[in-house]
Structure formats: C-alpha cells, structure tokens
C-alpha cells in the first residue's frame, strides 16, 4: 500500500512539473504570434531634431499602384492614422541611396515613423526605409508670403530685434516644414529682412541646427545697422563660417554650444576688433602700458597721491634691437642649398600636377599649416575664371586637411617650367623662405592660362632633414591674351621672327607659326614659305600689305 501511495505522489509531482514546463513553452509562442510576419529585427528610427521623417517606398516590382500601397500601409499601422505630407513619385536627390525609391512621403510623428519601420515591411510592400532626414522645400512665392508673415510676427519693433530661435518649431509650421538650415530658406529669409526690416539691429538664430552661413554674404550692405548676432546651440564647426560678418560693425556675438575648436575666443577677437560682448561676457581691451622703473622715494610719493598711474614690477628692461639693413639676409651657407630648394620646388609642382593631390601633397605640408589665397581682380569685379577658387579667397586655412581639400577642388593643372622663377630670400638652419612665380594651364588648355605667385616658409625639426611648408601665401591672376605670346619666346626667337617678317612681309603671328612648325630653323622656315607661296596656299590676310609679294620662281 505504501508503494502505491509513493507511486501516486511521484505521478502527481511529474504532472505538476509538466504543467510548469508547458506554461514556460507557451509563453514565447504567444510573443511570436505578436510579431508574426517579421523574419528578423529592423533597425530603430533615429530621432529627428525637427520632428519630421522621410519614408521611402520601393515597390516597383510589386505590381501595386501608389494608392494601393498607401492603403496597405494604413491597414498595417491601424488603429494609428496615416498622415503623410509632401508625397511625390521617385526618391530624393540629396542622398545617393534615396534616389531609386518608387515614391516618397514625410510624416511629422516619431511614433508613426517607428510603426511604419516596424510593420511596413510586411507583404506585399517590397521595401520601405524610414530615416530622420527633413523634407526638401521648394521656396516659391506662396512660401515666401508665409515666411514673411512668420518673420513679422517675431519682430520686436521697439528693440529692433528679430527672434528666430527654434524657427522650425513655430506654431505656424505645424503641417509644414521650414528650417533655416536649408540654404534656399535662409536666403529667402534674408531677402525679406532686407526688404521689410532695414533698421534691424539684433538677430537671434539660436537652436536652428545651422552649419553654413554662406547666405549672409553681403550682409553689411543689406543690413548695415545689424550689430548683435546670436548663434548659440547650432552646428557651426569652424570659425570660417563667421567671416561673412567681418565687414559688419559687430559689438555683440554669442556662439556658445557649437562644436567649435577649443580656445577660439582669441581668434574671434582678431576677426571682430569692435566686439564688446562675447557669449554674454563684457570684453576689456586694455592697451599695453609702458613700464617705468621708479626709485623708492618716487614710489612712496605715487602711493600717497591720488594718481591713476598703474605700477608694474620690473626687474630688468632690455632694449629692443632692430636688425641692421642689408642688401640680402641670406646666410653665408645659402649658395650650396639652392640646388636642394630647386629640387624641392620641382617635385612639389610635379605632385601638384598629378592626379591625386590629397595623397601626393600630404608629405609637403605640416599638420598645422597656415595658407591664404588671394585672387587678382579685373577692374572692381572678379571674373568668371575665379569660379573654382572664389570659395577659398581671402580665407585663412589653418589645417593640412583643409588645404588639401582646397587643392583637390581645383581643376587639373600643368605648370610651365619655362615661366618659373625662384627667389630664396631667407636661409637659416631650420627655416627657409622661398618665393616662386610662373604660369600654369587649366585642364591642359592654353586658353586657360593662369599666373601664380607663391611664397613658402619651409621649416624642419632638429632631428629630421626634410623641410615642410609651414606657411604659404598664394596669389592667382588671369593671363591676358596679349601676354601669352611674348611669355613663351626668348630674345633669340623674337629676333628670328622679326627677320622672317621683314623678308617675307608676313605678319608676326604667321612668322611665328612658320618658325614653330620648323622647330625655329630659319632656313627651313624660309623654304617652307617659298614653297607654299608658289602653290598659292598662303591667304592674303597673312601679309602686312594689301598685296602679296612677288613669287620667286
């Protein structure tokens, strides 16, 4: 009897254990039914700072129309409503992978974007991608009218202050997108300020995710009274963007909470000499006070008096020694080093003319090199030839990567060795100053010849023998048509050209052509002229007079 009882107890324990195991097994099966239809996890949607999300649908092979796909997406996200904006066929052009979409639309809800990313891949939708990129706005006249309405509502006429902080989050843009980070939108905003608010003095642009300020070019003429600008909590990474405000008489500037380099305050003070307030702090620009050494009695007299003289402790005053004037400052050992400098310049220009400047020029520059570029003006305006270089004109590049990116954006060049001149103005043990001038051709075209003048400061450390460029000044100008021909001829060639022109009555341009075709052999050029003259193959406009010379048969 006891054995039967023990057996019953064991059976009951086994049944309870099976129930527990079955309950554990059933639980994940119920979870799986919740996410049934998804073969694997999809990545989460990044949070957009603007609150807008781009939805790209790839259904070109499904056989469904746009309306049918949208209807299936409504069913997929139910009971949530599918509210979409800016629907258009095709993808967006700002990202390469977004160009091949069947159609694109935008939503202004993160929950809806996440739901589309989670359930939008279910059949029959072939592919769906959701990201945090904002819409690309077409700024037309109707859009400009809305911009003007919002801008005027944010203007304080009493203080002459325009507050555009968090402009994209204004209540007026609930069902539309507007961000000053986009170039077209910012440019239209500045046009409205110029037309409607010419007396503007303060401009607040905080929290707008701005990274480029190129639309503000010429702001000193469009808004001449603007003296206070706030750009806090944006995406400005370099101080180069602030150069568009250099001609303004700025007295207050706020640029906190931007990913700017450390210790940028001193550079900002150099860019804006009239600045009185920086990041909310008052600036004290004190002039250097000359130090004077006083005796003990004089010090007691100054302390007991009400004088405003500032006392400075001075232990020793060394007079400033100016270098003596010389014809040249070359060191005595400079002559043997000229060959090495010429070799350095030739190799540098060869690397510059190569196909990969980013890699070939890297070893010639210091990591913290300083480079500036100036373009020659035609009258008071820059010509069309400056298009590849104008973006970097009158800017100080303080990084090797920035300099290499500038050179990589230039067109392919071919430096002409015959026009190269080299001056070695300073030679020291660890420092050289070299200036070169000459011409180069863009994209191998003689019609696009440019004149350059470059000054290098080459330095090296104590433990290496390789010089590298630490500072460089570049000046570029256009070579005129009248300068091209004489620049390529030496005095001997010019003399031969004049003799052939006097004997054959040819114009100088045609005489040069005969000599060039015969490799500047005067006798061969004269023989070629007589041969073509007998065959009557020389046009009449090739001669100086109205009649051709007599044929010497």
mmCIF file of N, CA and C in Angstrom, residues 378 381-390 442 450 478:
data_model
loop_
_atom_site.group_PDB
_atom_site.id
_atom_site.type_symbol
_atom_site.label_atom_id
_atom_site.label_comp_id
_atom_site.label_asym_id
_atom_site.label_seq_id
_atom_site.Cartn_x
_atom_site.Cartn_y
_atom_site.Cartn_z
ATOM 1 N N UNK A 378 39.630 91.912 -61.913
ATOM 2 C CA UNK A 378 39.546 92.594 -63.202
ATOM 3 C C UNK A 378 38.690 93.835 -63.001
ATOM 4 N N UNK A 381 35.617 93.864 -60.147
ATOM 5 C CA UNK A 381 34.890 92.615 -60.005
ATOM 6 C C UNK A 381 35.809 91.450 -60.300
ATOM 7 N N UNK A 382 35.486 90.301 -59.720
ATOM 8 C CA UNK A 382 36.194 89.074 -60.024
ATOM 9 C C UNK A 382 35.595 88.450 -61.267
ATOM 10 N N UNK A 383 36.440 87.941 -62.167
ATOM 11 C CA UNK A 383 35.965 87.366 -63.415
ATOM 12 C C UNK A 383 35.432 85.949 -63.230
ATOM 13 N N UNK A 384 34.893 85.403 -64.337
ATOM 14 C CA UNK A 384 34.354 84.042 -64.299
ATOM 15 C C UNK A 384 35.445 83.009 -64.087
ATOM 16 N N UNK A 385 36.683 83.340 -64.407
ATOM 17 C CA UNK A 385 37.760 82.365 -64.253
ATOM 18 C C UNK A 385 38.014 82.007 -62.792
ATOM 19 N N UNK A 386 37.508 82.818 -61.850
ATOM 20 C CA UNK A 386 37.766 82.582 -60.431
ATOM 21 C C UNK A 386 36.802 81.590 -59.799
ATOM 22 N N UNK A 387 35.883 81.006 -60.583
ATOM 23 C CA UNK A 387 34.857 80.125 -60.009
ATOM 24 C C UNK A 387 35.436 78.986 -59.186
ATOM 25 N N UNK A 388 36.476 78.254 -59.654
ATOM 26 C CA UNK A 388 36.990 77.145 -58.822
ATOM 27 C C UNK A 388 37.706 77.605 -57.560
ATOM 28 N N UNK A 389 38.108 78.907 -57.507
ATOM 29 C CA UNK A 389 38.938 79.359 -56.399
ATOM 30 C C UNK A 389 38.225 80.341 -55.464
ATOM 31 N N UNK A 390 37.087 80.915 -55.912
ATOM 32 C CA UNK A 390 36.467 82.008 -55.160
ATOM 33 C C UNK A 390 35.997 81.578 -53.779
ATOM 34 N N UNK A 442 45.067 75.378 -67.103
ATOM 35 C CA UNK A 442 43.992 74.577 -66.528
ATOM 36 C C UNK A 442 43.519 73.542 -67.535
ATOM 37 N N UNK A 450 46.875 80.681 -66.219
ATOM 38 C CA UNK A 450 46.816 81.491 -65.004
ATOM 39 C C UNK A 450 48.229 81.824 -64.532
ATOM 40 N N UNK A 478 44.623 86.160 -63.857
ATOM 41 C CA UNK A 478 44.401 85.696 -65.216
ATOM 42 C C UNK A 478 45.449 86.289 -66.145
#
